[in-house]
CSV table of C-alpha atoms in Angstrom, one decimal:
chain,number,residue,atom,x,y,z
A,101,UNK,CA,17.7,-5.0,-18.3
A,102,UNK,CA,18.6,-2.8,-21.2
A,103,UNK,CA,15.2,-1.3,-21.5
A,104,UNK,CA,11.6,-1.4,-20.3
A,105,UNK,CA,10.2,-4.8,-21.0
A,106,UNK,CA,6.5,-5.4,-21.4
A,107,UNK,CA,4.5,-8.6,-21.9
A,108,UNK,CA,2.5,-9.7,-23.7
A,109,UNK,CA,3.2,-7.6,-26.7
A,110,UNK,CA,-0.3,-8.5,-28.1
A,111,UNK,CA,-3.4,-9.8,-26.4
A,112,UNK,CA,-6.8,-10.5,-27.8
A,113,UNK,CA,-9.4,-11.2,-25.2
A,114,UNK,CA,-13.2,-11.7,-25.0
A,115,UNK,CA,-15.4,-9.1,-23.5
A,116,UNK,CA,-15.9,-9.8,-19.8
A,117,UNK,CA,-12.6,-11.6,-19.2
A,118,UNK,CA,-9.8,-10.3,-17.0
A,119,UNK,CA,-6.3,-9.5,-18.3
A,120,UNK,CA,-3.0,-9.0,-16.7
A,121,UNK,CA,-0.2,-6.9,-18.3
A,122,UNK,CA,3.3,-7.0,-17.0
A,123,UNK,CA,6.1,-4.4,-17.0
A,124,UNK,CA,9.7,-4.9,-16.1
A,125,UNK,CA,11.4,-1.5,-15.6
A,126,UNK,CA,15.0,-0.6,-16.3
A,127,UNK,CA,17.2,-1.9,-13.5
A,128,UNK,CA,17.7,0.7,-10.8
A,129,UNK,CA,14.7,2.8,-11.8
A,130,UNK,CA,12.5,3.6,-8.8
A,131,UNK,CA,9.7,5.4,-10.6
A,132,UNK,CA,7.3,3.5,-12.8
A,133,UNK,CA,4.3,4.7,-14.9
A,134,UNK,CA,1.5,3.2,-16.8
A,135,UNK,CA,-0.1,5.1,-19.7
A,136,UNK,CA,-3.0,4.2,-22.1
A,137,UNK,CA,-3.0,5.1,-25.7
A,138,UNK,CA,-6.1,4.6,-27.8
A,139,UNK,CA,-5.7,4.2,-31.6
A,140,UNK,CA,-4.5,7.5,-33.0
A,141,UNK,CA,-4.7,9.3,-29.7
A,142,UNK,CA,-2.3,10.8,-27.1
A,143,UNK,CA,-1.0,9.2,-23.9
A,144,UNK,CA,-3.4,9.0,-21.0
A,145,UNK,CA,-1.8,8.8,-17.6
A,146,UNK,CA,-3.1,5.8,-15.5
A,147,UNK,CA,-0.9,5.3,-12.4
A,148,UNK,CA,2.5,6.1,-11.0
A,149,UNK,CA,4.7,4.2,-8.5
A,150,UNK,CA,7.7,5.6,-6.7
A,151,UNK,CA,9.7,3.3,-4.5
A,152,UNK,CA,7.7,2.1,-1.6
A,153,UNK,CA,5.5,5.2,-1.5
A,154,UNK,CA,1.7,4.9,-2.0
A,155,UNK,CA,1.0,4.9,-5.7
A,156,UNK,CA,-0.7,7.8,-7.5
A,157,UNK,CA,-3.8,6.1,-8.9
A,158,UNK,CA,-5.6,9.3,-10.0
A,159,UNK,CA,-5.6,8.3,-13.6
A,160,UNK,CA,-7.2,4.9,-13.4
A,161,UNK,CA,-10.5,5.2,-15.3
A,162,UNK,CA,-12.6,2.9,-13.3
A,163,UNK,CA,-12.5,0.4,-10.4
A,164,UNK,CA,-12.0,-2.4,-13.0
A,165,UNK,CA,-8.4,-1.2,-13.4
A,166,UNK,CA,-5.8,-1.9,-10.7
A,167,UNK,CA,-2.0,-2.1,-10.6
A,168,UNK,CA,0.6,-3.5,-8.3
A,169,UNK,CA,4.3,-3.2,-8.0
A,170,UNK,CA,6.6,-5.4,-5.9
A,171,UNK,CA,9.2,-3.1,-4.4
A,172,UNK,CA,11.1,-1.4,-7.1
A,173,UNK,CA,10.7,-4.1,-9.7
A,174,UNK,CA,8.0,-5.7,-11.8
A,175,UNK,CA,4.5,-4.1,-12.1
A,176,UNK,CA,1.3,-5.7,-13.2
A,177,UNK,CA,-1.7,-3.8,-14.6
A,178,UNK,CA,-4.9,-5.8,-14.2
A,179,UNK,CA,-8.1,-5.0,-16.1
A,180,UNK,CA,-11.2,-6.9,-14.8
A,181,UNK,CA,-14.3,-7.6,-16.8
A,182,UNK,CA,-12.8,-6.1,-20.0
A,183,UNK,CA,-15.0,-3.9,-22.2
A,184,UNK,CA,-14.4,-3.0,-25.9
A,185,UNK,CA,-13.5,0.5,-24.9
A,186,UNK,CA,-10.5,-0.9,-23.1
A,187,UNK,CA,-8.9,-1.8,-26.4
A,188,UNK,CA,-5.7,0.3,-26.6
A,189,UNK,CA,-2.0,0.1,-26.2
A,190,UNK,CA,-0.9,0.0,-22.6
A,191,UNK,CA,2.5,1.7,-22.2
A,192,UNK,CA,4.8,1.3,-19.2
A,193,UNK,CA,7.6,3.7,-18.5
A,194,UNK,CA,10.3,4.0,-15.9
A,195,UNK,CA,12.7,6.7,-14.6
A,196,UNK,CA,15.6,6.9,-12.3
A,197,UNK,CA,13.8,8.6,-9.4
A,198,UNK,CA,11.2,11.1,-8.6
A,199,UNK,CA,13.2,14.1,-9.5
A,200,UNK,CA,11.8,14.6,-13.0
A,201,UNK,CA,14.3,12.5,-14.9
A,202,UNK,CA,13.7,11.2,-18.3
A,203,UNK,CA,11.1,8.5,-18.6
A,204,UNK,CA,11.8,5.6,-20.9
A,205,UNK,CA,8.9,3.7,-22.5
A,206,UNK,CA,8.5,0.1,-23.3
A,207,UNK,CA,7.1,-1.1,-26.6
A,208,UNK,CA,3.6,-1.5,-25.1
A,209,UNK,CA,1.0,-4.2,-24.8
A,210,UNK,CA,-1.6,-4.1,-27.5
A,211,UNK,CA,-4.9,-5.1,-26.1
A,212,UNK,CA,-7.9,-5.9,-28.3
A,213,UNK,CA,-11.2,-6.8,-26.6
A,214,UNK,CA,-13.6,-8.6,-28.9
B,9,UNK,CA,-2.9,19.3,-13.5
B,10,UNK,CA,-0.8,20.5,-16.3
B,11,UNK,CA,-2.5,21.5,-19.6
B,12,UNK,CA,-0.3,20.8,-22.6
B,13,UNK,CA,-1.4,21.9,-26.1
B,14,UNK,CA,0.4,20.8,-29.2
B,15,UNK,CA,0.1,22.1,-32.8
B,16,UNK,CA,-0.2,21.2,-35.5
B,17,UNK,CA,-1.9,17.8,-35.3
B,18,UNK,CA,-0.6,16.9,-38.8
B,19,UNK,CA,2.3,18.2,-40.8
B,20,UNK,CA,3.6,17.3,-44.2
B,21,UNK,CA,6.9,18.6,-45.5
B,22,UNK,CA,9.1,18.0,-48.5
B,23,UNK,CA,12.3,16.1,-47.9
B,24,UNK,CA,15.0,18.5,-47.0
B,25,UNK,CA,12.7,21.2,-45.6
B,26,UNK,CA,12.3,22.1,-42.0
B,27,UNK,CA,9.5,21.1,-39.6
B,28,UNK,CA,8.4,22.9,-36.5
B,29,UNK,CA,6.1,21.6,-33.8
B,30,UNK,CA,4.9,23.9,-31.0
B,31,UNK,CA,3.6,23.2,-27.5
B,32,UNK,CA,2.3,25.4,-24.7
B,33,UNK,CA,2.0,24.5,-21.0
B,34,UNK,CA,0.1,26.0,-18.1
B,35,UNK,CA,2.2,25.4,-15.0
B,36,UNK,CA,4.8,28.1,-14.6
B,37,UNK,CA,6.8,25.9,-12.2
B,38,UNK,CA,7.4,23.3,-14.9
B,39,UNK,CA,11.1,23.0,-15.5
B,40,UNK,CA,11.8,20.0,-17.8
B,41,UNK,CA,10.4,19.4,-21.3
B,42,UNK,CA,11.0,16.2,-23.2
B,43,UNK,CA,10.1,15.4,-26.8
B,44,UNK,CA,9.3,11.8,-27.9
B,45,UNK,CA,9.1,10.2,-31.4
B,46,UNK,CA,6.7,7.3,-31.8
B,47,UNK,CA,7.0,5.1,-34.9
B,48,UNK,CA,4.1,2.9,-35.9
B,49,UNK,CA,3.7,-0.1,-33.6
B,50,UNK,CA,6.4,1.1,-31.2
B,51,UNK,CA,6.7,2.8,-27.9
B,52,UNK,CA,7.6,6.5,-27.7
B,53,UNK,CA,11.4,7.2,-27.8
B,54,UNK,CA,13.0,10.2,-26.3
B,55,UNK,CA,14.7,12.3,-29.0
B,56,UNK,CA,15.6,15.5,-27.1
B,57,UNK,CA,14.8,17.3,-23.9
B,58,UNK,CA,15.4,20.7,-22.3
B,59,UNK,CA,15.5,22.1,-18.8
B,60,UNK,CA,14.4,25.5,-17.8
B,61,UNK,CA,17.9,26.9,-17.2
B,62,UNK,CA,18.6,27.1,-21.0
B,63,UNK,CA,16.7,28.6,-23.9
B,64,UNK,CA,17.8,26.2,-26.7
B,65,UNK,CA,19.4,22.8,-27.1
B,66,UNK,CA,20.6,21.2,-30.3
B,67,UNK,CA,21.4,17.7,-31.3
B,68,UNK,CA,22.4,17.4,-34.9
B,69,UNK,CA,19.3,18.1,-37.0
B,70,UNK,CA,17.0,18.4,-34.0
B,71,UNK,CA,16.7,21.4,-31.7
B,72,UNK,CA,14.3,22.5,-29.0
B,73,UNK,CA,13.7,26.1,-27.9
B,74,UNK,CA,12.0,27.2,-24.7
B,75,UNK,CA,10.3,30.4,-23.8
B,76,UNK,CA,9.5,30.3,-20.1
B,77,UNK,CA,7.9,33.7,-20.1
B,78,UNK,CA,5.4,32.7,-22.7
B,79,UNK,CA,5.2,29.1,-21.5
B,80,UNK,CA,5.9,27.5,-24.8
B,81,UNK,CA,8.5,25.2,-26.3
B,82,UNK,CA,9.1,24.1,-29.9
B,83,UNK,CA,10.8,21.2,-31.7
B,84,UNK,CA,12.7,22.0,-34.8
B,85,UNK,CA,13.8,19.4,-37.3
B,86,UNK,CA,16.0,20.6,-40.2
B,87,UNK,CA,16.9,18.8,-43.4
B,88,UNK,CA,14.0,16.4,-42.9
B,89,UNK,CA,14.4,12.8,-44.2
B,90,UNK,CA,11.7,10.2,-44.8
B,91,UNK,CA,12.8,8.3,-41.7
B,92,UNK,CA,11.7,11.4,-39.7
B,93,UNK,CA,8.1,10.5,-40.5
B,94,UNK,CA,6.4,9.5,-37.2
B,95,UNK,CA,4.2,10.9,-34.5
B,96,UNK,CA,5.9,13.4,-32.2
B,97,UNK,CA,4.8,14.1,-28.6
B,98,UNK,CA,5.8,16.9,-26.3
B,99,UNK,CA,5.4,16.6,-22.5
B,100,UNK,CA,5.5,18.8,-19.4
B,101,UNK,CA,5.7,17.7,-15.8
B,102,UNK,CA,3.2,18.2,-13.0
B,103,UNK,CA,4.1,16.9,-9.6
B,104,UNK,CA,5.8,13.5,-10.4
B,105,UNK,CA,4.0,12.7,-13.6
B,106,UNK,CA,4.1,13.9,-17.2
B,107,UNK,CA,1.3,15.3,-19.2
B,108,UNK,CA,1.6,14.8,-22.9
B,109,UNK,CA,0.5,16.8,-25.9
B,110,UNK,CA,-2.0,15.1,-28.3
B,111,UNK,CA,0.7,14.4,-30.9
B,112,UNK,CA,1.8,15.7,-34.3
B,113,UNK,CA,1.8,13.2,-37.2
B,114,UNK,CA,4.8,14.3,-39.4
B,115,UNK,CA,5.0,13.0,-43.0
B,116,UNK,CA,8.2,13.7,-44.9
B,117,UNK,CA,7.5,13.5,-48.7
B,118,UNK,CA,10.4,12.2,-50.7
């Protein structure tokens, strides 16, 4: 596609429910990133995928967070048993390959936990 | 990991004036430095980037300078316009991910 596509754009969920956020990277981009941005804050790295290599999960804040990616395409970020502190924008980004190319962001998925 | 510090956190300028945002980084091996602009409710958009083999890069009213010895790089916006109002983030790489500064909220006053 023309850009990184994320869905849903907005999600309101009740505390304790599970949520899934989806990212469709730019076609041909092998690297995919998830970041979290709390209101008025900077970008917090969550996880990185590169091709078929094992993902770098070092930024995931707890075991309630997990992410998967099918080959070099769509990725899903799952948050189990959501808490109010999970409320944030979840940004997905992709880049051409691992060689420090420009990363391009999607518009984000705004998650509100009530 | 990489430690990226960004200053100032907020910046107000009169329309037509220049704005400068500065970032420092810690990993001397870093060699690629992008700047992103984030408008309210949108994802960050790349506006300019620089690689370590050059000291300055310009694109119309936007320029980035890099001082590898001092490990800092700066974003310069000249002739600011109200549509430049946004949050700006710098970033520096470490391994295969990017660390971002905490952002500068720029307001251009008409």
